[in-house]
Tab-separated table of C-alpha atoms and ligand atoms in Angstrom:
chain	number	residue	atom	x	y	z
A	1	MET	CA	24.501	30.632	74.891
A	2	LYS	CA	28.820	30.613	73.881
A	3	ASN	CA	28.558	27.471	71.298
A	4	LEU	CA	24.251	26.599	70.520
A	5	LEU	CA	24.111	23.764	68.706
A	6	ILE	CA	20.739	23.573	66.330
A	7	THR	CA	18.829	20.335	64.601
A	8	GLY	CA	17.544	20.553	62.138
A	9	GLY	CA	18.461	23.337	60.495
A	10	CYS	CA	18.579	22.553	57.032
A	11	GLY	CA	15.012	22.218	57.176
A	12	PHE	CA	12.355	25.034	57.052
A	13	ILE	CA	12.271	26.285	60.269
A	14	GLY	CA	15.611	25.495	61.350
A	15	THR	CA	17.058	27.118	57.716
A	16	ASN	CA	14.704	30.566	59.114
A	17	PHE	CA	15.989	30.749	62.309
A	18	ILE	CA	19.358	30.401	62.125
A	19	ARG	CA	19.648	32.902	59.451
A	20	TYR	CA	17.262	35.451	61.931
A	21	LEU	CA	19.084	34.503	64.851
A	22	LEU	CA	22.616	35.492	62.711
A	23	LYS	CA	21.540	38.470	60.413
A	24	ASP	CA	18.168	40.065	63.672
A	25	THR	CA	19.150	39.277	67.003
A	26	ARG	CA	22.578	40.205	69.368
A	27	PHE	CA	23.442	36.554	69.633
A	28	ARG	CA	27.339	36.849	69.534
A	29	GLY	CA	27.820	33.588	69.461
A	30	ARG	CA	28.136	30.351	67.348
A	31	VAL	CA	25.659	28.179	65.751
A	32	ILE	CA	27.366	24.633	65.082
A	33	ASN	CA	23.810	23.256	62.462
A	34	VAL	CA	23.760	19.826	62.611
A	35	ASP	CA	20.856	17.914	59.955
A	36	LYS	CA	20.625	14.497	58.639
A	37	LEU	CA	20.045	16.230	54.941
A	38	THR	CA	16.792	13.363	54.680
A	39	TYR	CA	14.123	14.777	51.814
A	40	ALA	CA	13.655	17.070	54.305
A	41	GLY	CA	16.881	19.252	54.262
A	42	ASN	CA	18.731	21.208	52.719
A	43	PRO	CA	21.890	22.679	53.258
A	44	GLU	CA	21.284	25.385	50.362
A	45	ASN	CA	19.336	27.186	52.120
A	46	LEU	CA	22.403	28.290	53.958
A	47	LEU	CA	25.220	28.883	51.476
A	48	ASP	CA	25.063	33.086	51.635
A	49	ILE	CA	25.305	32.436	55.480
A	50	GLU	CA	28.023	29.439	55.621
A	51	LYS	CA	29.655	32.310	53.743
A	52	ARG	CA	29.284	35.809	55.840
A	53	PHE	CA	29.543	34.219	59.304
A	54	LYS	CA	32.615	31.694	58.394
A	55	LYS	CA	33.805	32.124	62.022
A	56	ARG	CA	30.251	31.656	63.871
A	57	TYR	CA	28.831	28.947	61.767
A	58	ARG	CA	28.460	25.694	61.604
A	59	PHE	CA	26.845	22.703	59.100
A	60	ILE	CA	28.050	19.126	60.190
A	61	ARG	CA	26.009	17.020	58.060
A	62	ALA	CA	24.735	14.080	60.989
A	63	ASP	CA	22.169	11.775	61.896
A	64	ILE	CA	20.879	12.855	65.409
A	65	CYS	CA	20.094	9.190	66.423
A	66	ASN	CA	24.302	8.427	65.339
A	67	ARG	CA	25.192	9.662	69.956
A	68	LYS	CA	28.941	8.631	68.603
A	69	LEU	CA	28.603	11.177	66.505
A	70	MET	CA	26.862	13.281	68.581
A	71	ASP	CA	29.351	12.646	71.544
A	72	SER	CA	32.171	13.834	70.019
A	73	ILE	CA	29.978	16.834	68.489
A	74	PHE	CA	28.758	17.825	72.143
A	75	ASN	CA	32.380	17.044	72.687
A	76	GLU	CA	34.721	18.992	69.815
A	77	PHE	CA	32.910	22.329	70.206
A	78	GLU	CA	31.539	22.049	73.734
A	79	ILE	CA	28.026	23.029	73.028
A	80	ASP	CA	26.407	24.392	75.998
A	81	SER	CA	23.510	25.321	74.735
A	82	VAL	CA	20.632	23.084	72.570
A	83	CYS	CA	17.670	24.249	70.029
A	84	HIS	CA	16.192	20.778	68.385
A	85	PHE	CA	14.582	21.249	65.318
A	86	ALA	CA	15.628	18.359	63.772
A	87	ALA	CA	12.646	15.947	63.191
A	88	GLU	CA	10.390	14.290	61.007
A	89	THR	CA	7.410	16.189	60.108
A	90	HIS	CA	4.897	15.219	57.634
A	91	VAL	CA	1.349	13.623	58.651
A	92	ASP	CA	0.688	12.168	55.090
A	93	ARG	CA	4.448	10.318	55.739
A	94	SER	CA	3.766	9.101	58.974
A	95	ILE	CA	0.504	7.335	57.880
A	96	TYR	CA	2.533	6.029	55.095
A	97	SER	CA	4.686	5.023	57.516
A	98	SER	CA	6.117	6.000	60.673
A	99	SER	CA	9.531	4.563	60.957
A	100	SER	CA	11.435	6.704	60.445
A	101	PHE	CA	9.579	8.959	62.605
A	102	ILE	CA	9.478	6.644	65.510
A	103	ARG	CA	13.593	7.026	64.966
A	104	THR	CA	14.579	9.764	64.341
A	105	ASN	CA	11.683	11.740	66.719
A	106	VAL	CA	11.629	10.013	69.835
A	107	MET	CA	15.118	8.285	69.943
A	108	GLY	CA	16.524	10.962	67.836
A	109	THR	CA	15.511	12.865	71.238
A	110	HIS	CA	16.382	10.817	73.427
A	111	VAL	CA	20.173	10.602	72.655
A	112	LEU	CA	20.366	14.799	72.714
A	113	LEU	CA	18.529	14.267	76.303
A	114	GLU	CA	21.329	11.937	77.007
A	115	LEU	CA	23.998	13.527	75.785
A	116	THR	CA	22.924	16.695	77.371
A	117	ARG	CA	22.286	15.148	80.862
A	118	LYS	CA	26.106	13.189	80.262
A	119	TYR	CA	27.899	17.306	79.853
A	120	SER	CA	24.801	18.911	82.355
A	121	ASP	CA	28.439	20.650	83.819
A	122	ARG	CA	28.214	22.909	80.555
A	123	ILE	CA	24.419	22.992	79.362
A	124	GLU	CA	22.702	26.083	79.526
A	125	LEU	CA	19.478	25.347	78.271
A	126	PHE	CA	17.792	22.634	75.805
A	127	HIS	CA	15.317	24.210	74.145
A	128	HIS	CA	12.830	21.512	72.309
A	129	ILE	CA	10.569	22.561	69.035
A	130	SER	CA	7.052	20.452	69.547
A	131	THR	CA	3.531	21.186	67.785
A	132	ASP	CA	-0.188	21.810	68.704
A	133	GLU	CA	-1.399	18.406	67.270
A	134	VAL	CA	0.159	16.513	70.527
A	135	TYR	CA	-3.085	17.752	71.765
A	136	GLY	CA	-5.472	16.566	69.370
A	137	SER	CA	-8.487	18.255	67.808
A	138	LEU	CA	-11.179	20.646	68.599
A	139	GLY	CA	-14.803	21.091	68.765
A	140	GLU	CA	-15.662	24.605	67.610
A	141	GLN	CA	-15.029	26.300	70.878
A	142	GLY	CA	-11.887	26.390	72.644
A	143	SER	CA	-7.714	26.595	72.148
A	144	PHE	CA	-5.457	24.335	72.971
A	145	SER	CA	-2.818	25.926	75.809
A	146	GLU	CA	-0.038	24.750	77.716
A	147	ALA	CA	-2.542	22.857	80.437
A	148	SER	CA	-4.586	21.197	77.852
A	149	PRO	CA	-4.001	16.978	78.005
A	150	TYR	CA	-2.649	14.941	75.350
A	151	ARG	CA	-3.863	13.509	72.370
A	152	PRO	CA	-2.459	12.634	69.934
A	153	ASN	CA	-4.282	11.156	67.051
A	154	ASN	CA	-1.454	10.596	64.380
A	155	PRO	CA	1.972	8.745	63.885
A	156	TYR	CA	3.994	11.993	63.924
A	157	SER	CA	2.037	13.456	66.696
A	158	ALA	CA	2.235	10.313	69.047
A	159	THR	CA	6.061	10.508	68.886
A	160	LYS	CA	6.247	14.317	68.648
A	161	ALA	CA	3.845	14.016	72.509
A	162	ALA	CA	6.233	10.772	73.034
A	163	SER	CA	9.849	13.417	73.176
A	164	ASP	CA	7.525	16.282	74.466
A	165	HIS	CA	7.235	14.007	77.158
A	166	LEU	CA	10.734	12.801	77.798
A	167	VAL	CA	12.009	15.799	77.627
A	168	ARG	CA	9.708	17.047	80.799
A	169	ALA	CA	11.333	13.971	82.376
A	170	TYR	CA	15.103	14.575	81.904
A	171	HIS	CA	14.248	17.648	83.601
A	172	ARG	CA	11.630	15.881	86.618
A	173	THR	CA	14.718	13.042	86.834
A	174	TYR	CA	18.008	15.058	85.480
A	175	GLY	CA	17.483	18.465	86.257
A	176	ILE	CA	18.222	18.727	83.154
A	177	PRO	CA	17.570	22.506	82.294
A	178	VAL	CA	14.575	22.902	79.426
A	179	THR	CA	12.237	24.328	77.726
A	180	ILE	CA	9.486	23.250	74.964
A	181	SER	CA	7.346	25.694	73.162
A	182	ASN	CA	4.035	24.183	71.214
A	183	CYS	CA	3.341	25.996	67.921
A	184	SER	CA	0.308	25.687	65.313
A	185	ASN	CA	0.744	25.201	61.408
A	186	ASN	CA	4.156	27.545	60.293
A	187	TYR	CA	4.170	29.221	56.749
A	188	GLY	CA	6.519	31.187	54.830
A	189	PRO	CA	10.355	30.484	52.786
A	190	TYR	CA	11.947	27.856	52.542
A	191	GLN	CA	8.172	25.592	53.476
A	192	PHE	CA	9.312	21.765	51.664
A	193	PRO	CA	6.286	21.980	48.880
A	194	GLU	CA	4.683	18.888	49.928
A	195	LYS	CA	3.092	21.092	53.060
A	196	PHE	CA	-0.662	22.728	52.232
A	197	ILE	CA	0.336	26.517	51.517
A	198	PRO	CA	3.345	26.085	49.285
A	199	LEU	CA	2.031	23.563	47.785
A	200	MET	CA	-1.575	25.354	47.258
A	201	ILE	CA	0.908	28.349	45.889
A	202	LEU	CA	2.474	26.654	43.396
A	203	ASN	CA	-0.243	24.669	42.041
A	204	VAL	CA	-2.456	28.572	41.557
A	205	LEU	CA	1.107	29.400	39.646
A	206	GLU	CA	0.418	26.077	38.218
A	207	GLU	CA	-2.148	25.669	36.882
A	208	LYS	CA	-2.699	22.482	38.182
A	209	PRO	CA	-5.112	20.869	40.315
A	210	LEU	CA	-5.055	22.072	44.068
A	211	PRO	CA	-6.263	18.662	46.355
A	212	ILE	CA	-8.791	19.772	48.870
A	213	TYR	CA	-8.870	17.114	51.554
A	214	GLY	CA	-12.722	16.126	52.617
A	215	ASP	CA	-14.887	18.789	52.778
A	216	GLY	CA	-12.514	21.822	52.885
A	217	LYS	CA	-13.364	22.304	56.698
A	218	HIS	CA	-10.849	21.671	58.522
A	219	ILE	CA	-9.109	23.843	60.801
A	220	ARG	CA	-5.555	25.438	61.080
A	221	ASP	CA	-3.920	28.498	63.122
A	222	TRP	CA	-1.329	29.563	60.465
A	223	LEU	CA	2.130	31.294	62.044
A	224	TYR	CA	3.976	33.037	59.347
A	225	VAL	CA	7.769	31.558	60.374
A	226	THR	CA	9.058	34.762	61.315
A	227	ASP	CA	6.469	35.474	64.107
A	228	HIS	CA	7.489	31.051	65.423
A	229	CYS	CA	11.655	32.985	65.225
A	230	ARG	CA	10.908	35.143	67.462
A	231	ALA	CA	8.689	33.543	70.012
A	232	VAL	CA	11.809	30.448	70.525
A	233	TRP	CA	14.279	32.981	70.786
A	234	SER	CA	12.542	34.963	73.913
A	235	ILE	CA	11.660	31.744	75.608
A	236	MET	CA	15.450	30.621	74.562
A	237	ASN	CA	16.349	33.726	76.466
A	238	SER	CA	14.098	34.792	79.395
A	239	GLY	CA	11.665	31.910	79.440
A	240	ARG	CA	11.167	30.059	82.683
A	241	ILE	CA	13.655	26.555	83.239
A	242	GLY	CA	11.249	23.384	83.178
A	243	GLU	CA	8.151	25.295	81.178
A	244	THR	CA	6.114	25.125	78.391
A	245	TYR	CA	5.090	27.717	76.293
A	246	THR	CA	2.480	27.232	73.708
A	247	ILE	CA	2.336	29.349	70.153
A	248	GLY	CA	-0.009	30.379	67.482
A	249	GLY	CA	-0.763	32.709	64.477
A	250	GLY	CA	-3.884	34.049	65.863
A	251	ALA	CA	-5.482	32.986	62.266
A	252	GLU	CA	-8.048	30.496	62.196
A	253	ILE	CA	-9.005	29.506	59.172
A	254	GLN	CA	-11.077	26.638	57.310
A	255	ASN	CA	-8.655	24.613	54.140
A	256	LEU	CA	-10.833	25.878	51.678
A	257	THR	CA	-11.150	29.263	52.594
A	258	LEU	CA	-7.699	29.467	52.082
A	259	ALA	CA	-7.331	27.459	49.179
A	260	GLU	CA	-9.520	30.496	48.168
A	261	MET	CA	-7.270	33.143	49.244
A	262	ILE	CA	-4.613	31.742	47.607
A	263	CYS	CA	-6.134	31.589	44.177
A	264	ASN	CA	-7.238	35.550	44.789
A	265	LEU	CA	-3.965	36.528	45.383
A	266	VAL	CA	-2.045	34.767	42.989
A	267	ASP	CA	-4.519	36.295	40.441
A	268	ARG	CA	-4.417	39.836	41.899
A	269	ILE	CA	-0.622	39.685	41.808
A	270	LYS	CA	-0.814	37.792	38.405
A	271	GLY	CA	-3.287	40.423	36.774
A	272	ARG	CA	-5.521	37.186	36.356
A	273	LYS	CA	-9.617	37.452	36.837
A	274	ASN	CA	-10.317	35.125	38.817
A	275	LYS	CA	-8.719	32.010	37.574
A	276	SER	CA	-7.848	29.633	39.378
A	277	LYS	CA	-11.132	28.502	41.799
A	278	ARG	CA	-12.044	25.892	39.359
A	279	LEU	CA	-8.539	23.940	40.006
A	280	ILE	CA	-10.080	23.606	43.921
A	281	THR	CA	-10.578	19.399	43.943
A	282	PHE	CA	-12.237	17.817	46.931
A	283	VAL	CA	-9.941	14.581	47.227
A	284	LYS	CA	-10.542	12.129	49.479
A	285	ASP	CA	-10.180	12.583	53.415
A	286	ARG	CA	-6.583	11.976	55.266
A	287	PRO	CA	-7.348	9.428	58.166
A	288	GLY	CA	-7.306	10.294	61.784
A	289	HIS	CA	-7.914	14.361	60.562
A	290	ASP	CA	-7.699	16.775	63.349
A	291	ARG	CA	-11.293	18.932	62.944
A	292	ARG	CA	-9.937	21.861	64.564
A	293	TYR	CA	-6.679	23.028	65.825
A	294	SER	CA	-6.361	26.509	67.942
A	295	MET	CA	-3.810	28.381	70.044
A	296	ASP	CA	-3.665	30.063	73.098
A	297	PHE	CA	-1.215	31.575	73.807
A	298	SER	CA	-1.503	33.675	76.147
A	299	LYS	CA	0.811	32.556	78.995
A	300	ILE	CA	4.154	33.997	75.778
A	301	ARG	CA	1.876	37.141	75.980
A	302	ARG	CA	1.683	37.880	79.691
A	303	GLU	CA	5.768	36.610	80.704
A	304	LEU	CA	7.331	37.616	77.618
A	305	GLY	CA	5.594	39.944	75.382
A	306	TRP	CA	5.597	38.142	73.298
A	307	LYS	CA	2.686	37.577	69.927
A	308	PRO	CA	2.752	37.456	66.228
A	309	SER	CA	3.156	40.706	64.444
A	310	GLU	CA	2.059	38.994	61.003
A	311	ASP	CA	-2.137	38.507	59.526
A	312	ILE	CA	-2.771	36.278	56.951
A	313	GLU	CA	-3.065	38.312	54.499
A	314	SER	CA	0.417	40.167	55.308
A	315	GLY	CA	2.145	36.457	55.562
A	316	LEU	CA	0.943	34.946	52.666
A	317	ASN	CA	2.071	37.595	50.237
A	318	LYS	CA	5.521	37.969	50.928
A	319	THR	CA	5.056	34.402	50.981
A	320	ILE	CA	3.585	33.811	47.464
A	321	ARG	CA	6.155	36.746	45.981
A	322	TRP	CA	9.270	34.636	48.514
A	323	TYR	CA	7.834	31.184	46.172
A	324	MET	CA	7.325	33.809	42.968
A	325	GLU	CA	11.302	34.695	42.653
A	326	ASN	CA	12.549	31.505	43.977
A	327	MET	CA	10.991	29.437	41.166
A	328	GLU	CA	14.275	27.910	40.525
A	329	TRP	CA	14.917	26.807	44.421
A	330	VAL	CA	11.022	24.867	43.969
A	331	ASN	CA	12.319	23.423	40.761
A	332	ARG	CA	16.305	22.292	42.137
A	333	VAL	CA	13.318	20.705	45.111
A	334	ARG	CA	11.519	19.182	43.313
A	335	LYS	CA	14.492	17.266	41.831
A	336	GLY	CA	16.646	17.117	44.743
A	337	GLN	CA	19.317	18.620	43.269
A	338	TYR	CA	20.745	19.839	45.690
A	339	ARG	CA	21.748	15.964	46.713
A	340	LYS	CA	23.993	16.296	43.029
A	341	TRP	CA	25.033	19.371	44.911
A	342	ILE	CA	26.097	17.962	48.140
A	343	ARG	CA	27.517	15.312	46.765
A	344	LEU	CA	30.524	17.361	44.520
A	345	HIS	CA	30.270	19.689	48.265
A	346	TYR	CA	31.526	17.571	49.938
A	347	SER	CA	34.070	15.082	48.390
A	348	GLU	CA	35.185	18.937	46.931
A	349	ARG	CA	35.978	19.179	50.955
A	350	LEU	CA	37.430	16.462	51.767
A	351	LYS	CA	40.076	16.476	48.257
A	352	GLN	CA	40.768	20.181	50.114
A	353	ARG	CA	41.672	18.351	53.504
A	354	GLY	CA	43.780	15.763	51.606
B	401	LIG	P1	11.218	20.116	58.075
B	401	LIG	O1	10.970	19.116	57.635
B	401	LIG	O2	11.107	21.068	57.224
B	401	LIG	O3	13.211	20.119	58.789
B	401	LIG	C1	13.973	19.066	58.909
B	401	LIG	C2	14.487	19.146	58.815
B	401	LIG	O4	14.784	17.365	59.767
B	401	LIG	C3	15.023	18.379	58.234
B	401	LIG	O5	16.301	19.781	57.335
B	401	LIG	C4	15.987	17.185	57.985
B	401	LIG	O6	16.388	16.709	57.374
B	401	LIG	C5	16.372	17.103	59.526
B	401	LIG	N1	16.556	15.402	60.382
B	401	LIG	C6	15.372	14.690	60.049
B	401	LIG	N2	15.754	14.032	60.352
B	401	LIG	C7	17.421	14.273	61.095
B	401	LIG	C8	18.047	13.221	62.450
B	401	LIG	N3	17.832	12.119	62.448
B	401	LIG	N4	19.083	13.593	62.514
B	401	LIG	C9	19.418	14.795	61.281
B	401	LIG	N5	18.474	16.009	60.592
B	401	LIG	C10	17.262	15.409	61.210
B	401	LIG	O7	10.674	20.540	59.739
B	401	LIG	P2	10.042	22.472	60.189
B	401	LIG	O8	8.999	21.988	59.857
B	401	LIG	O9	11.405	22.920	59.519
B	401	LIG	O10	10.162	21.699	61.472
B	401	LIG	C11	10.350	21.882	62.513
B	401	LIG	C12	10.678	21.462	63.907
B	401	LIG	O11	9.728	22.424	63.963
B	401	LIG	C13	9.986	19.690	64.142
B	401	LIG	O12	10.055	19.336	65.272
B	401	LIG	C14	7.839	20.348	63.875
B	401	LIG	O13	7.887	18.956	64.916
B	401	LIG	C15	8.317	21.018	64.310
B	401	LIG	N6	6.757	21.636	64.273
B	401	LIG	C16	7.059	22.248	62.924
B	401	LIG	C17	6.151	22.762	62.338
B	401	LIG	C18	5.579	23.232	61.098
B	401	LIG	O14	4.198	23.394	60.862
B	401	LIG	N7	6.072	23.059	59.992
B	401	LIG	C19	4.685	23.233	63.029
B	401	LIG	C20	5.348	22.883	64.431
B	401	LIG	C21	5.999	22.004	65.323
B	402	LIG	O1	-0.134	21.815	62.786
B	402	LIG	C1	1.298	21.515	63.235
B	402	LIG	C2	1.530	20.826	62.545
B	402	LIG	O2	1.448	21.004	60.858
B	402	LIG	C3	2.585	20.211	62.673
B	402	LIG	O3	3.931	19.553	64.078
B	402	LIG	C4	3.626	19.707	60.997
B	402	LIG	O4	4.997	19.399	60.601
B	402	LIG	C5	3.398	20.640	60.211
B	402	LIG	O5	3.405	19.657	58.660
B	402	LIG	C6	1.606	20.289	60.022
B	402	LIG	O6	0.869	19.585	59.715
B	402	LIG	P1	-0.378	19.787	59.276
B	402	LIG	O7	-1.329	18.091	59.417
B	402	LIG	O8	-1.409	20.212	59.912
B	402	LIG	O9	-0.040	20.757	57.286
B	402	LIG	P2	-0.205	19.664	56.153
B	402	LIG	O10	0.159	21.368	55.984
B	402	LIG	O11	0.217	17.853	55.653
B	402	LIG	O12	-2.136	19.839	56.101
B	402	LIG	C7	-2.620	21.420	56.584
B	402	LIG	C8	-4.241	20.887	55.992
B	402	LIG	O13	-4.255	20.797	55.667
B	402	LIG	C9	-4.545	20.300	56.934
B	402	LIG	O14	-5.838	19.617	57.300
B	402	LIG	C10	-4.521	18.934	55.885
B	402	LIG	C11	-5.227	19.918	54.616
B	402	LIG	N1	-4.656	19.311	52.920
B	402	LIG	C12	-3.482	19.466	53.135
B	402	LIG	C13	-2.597	19.308	51.929
B	402	LIG	C14	-1.148	18.596	52.347
B	402	LIG	C15	-5.033	18.894	52.017
B	402	LIG	O15	-6.266	19.169	52.639
B	402	LIG	N2	-4.485	18.439	50.898
B	402	LIG	C16	-3.093	19.116	50.650
B	402	LIG	O16	-2.726	17.823	49.925
């Protein structure tokens, strides 16, 4: 892997992955980060990386659905491996309107697979990042594994399921070297504050209501983002071609319990006495809301020796502290101020180029 294309690198997991890859691994190649910069993409997350790794990191603003532009990127940068994070990711948004999900998650993945096929002489690996949501919802017992049937229940997960099928089919039909990972809910630094954990942290800090969908007894299996990054990198290096790996945090928690944990942790850090739980507010449930996710990660543990290193308490503590220390980032993200920065930054660059 000399020239690794990372899609969606300005989003939450992509940002953490690029930071991890360049700072904490033995990877010595070049990263080409392609991101469209939707509302969820923020290049400011990687400004220090851009400065520190001038020769080994390159950001290009592009839409993965733009085949011509993506083709020129594959060609010019001699892409030999791909790690595909770019997607529309928020379930609630997909329920409201799903067109952009179908476009990016299905058609965008198709464009990348077609180009991987075109440049197959030099492509070593196409790693596809996917989700546990493709498997649908569990009852009280059992966990999802690589053998679980696909039963997506919302437009977002249906588009991710479609993309997984395309990746698998391109491997079987054209021999493209692929690996796929399906992971559970990530949390940690740089997550857009529409998702449950950062939303709860910020609302507790700002003493705003904590909206809990339905009865709050829905269960998610929480995975600290750096543990996910480690898992992805180990699959990319040592995973078997054509295989899927399920990844989980081993931290199954009901939403209501998690909200209460966040209240307690923030209250402790802030020296408030059991003050925040009163903010919990039950609201109308999400349509098609999956009841329970749980991941069996025995295959990746057995084959690659991976297991999560953070438990929910240590991961939450780190995450809460990160948000408390980065309120300026939060405010800029909320106000979309980095959009102005993008315009300035790139018009400056264009001027410099003449
Ligand atoms: P995110 O929403 O934070 O970031 C997505 C990134 O993709 C953004 O930077 C956005 O600008 C970019 N993007 C969107 N459309 C694009 C397009 N057409 N062309 C180029 N870039 C585009 O998402 P995330 O939480 O970092 O998720 C990354 C991947 O991981 C996704 O594929 C998601 O399905 C998967 N995943 C996420 C979680 C989770 O808990 N966050 C769990 C399992 C799987
Ligand atoms: O499971 C992996 C998936 O996790 C990823 O594939 C998705 O990209 C990611 O968005 C996430 O999906 P969820 O729907 O599980 O995450 P979200 O943070 O939206 O919600 C987590 C749980 O909390 C879910 O049961 C819904 C509930 N919830 C969410 C919000 C935003 C609330 O009760 N209140 C809220 O305000």
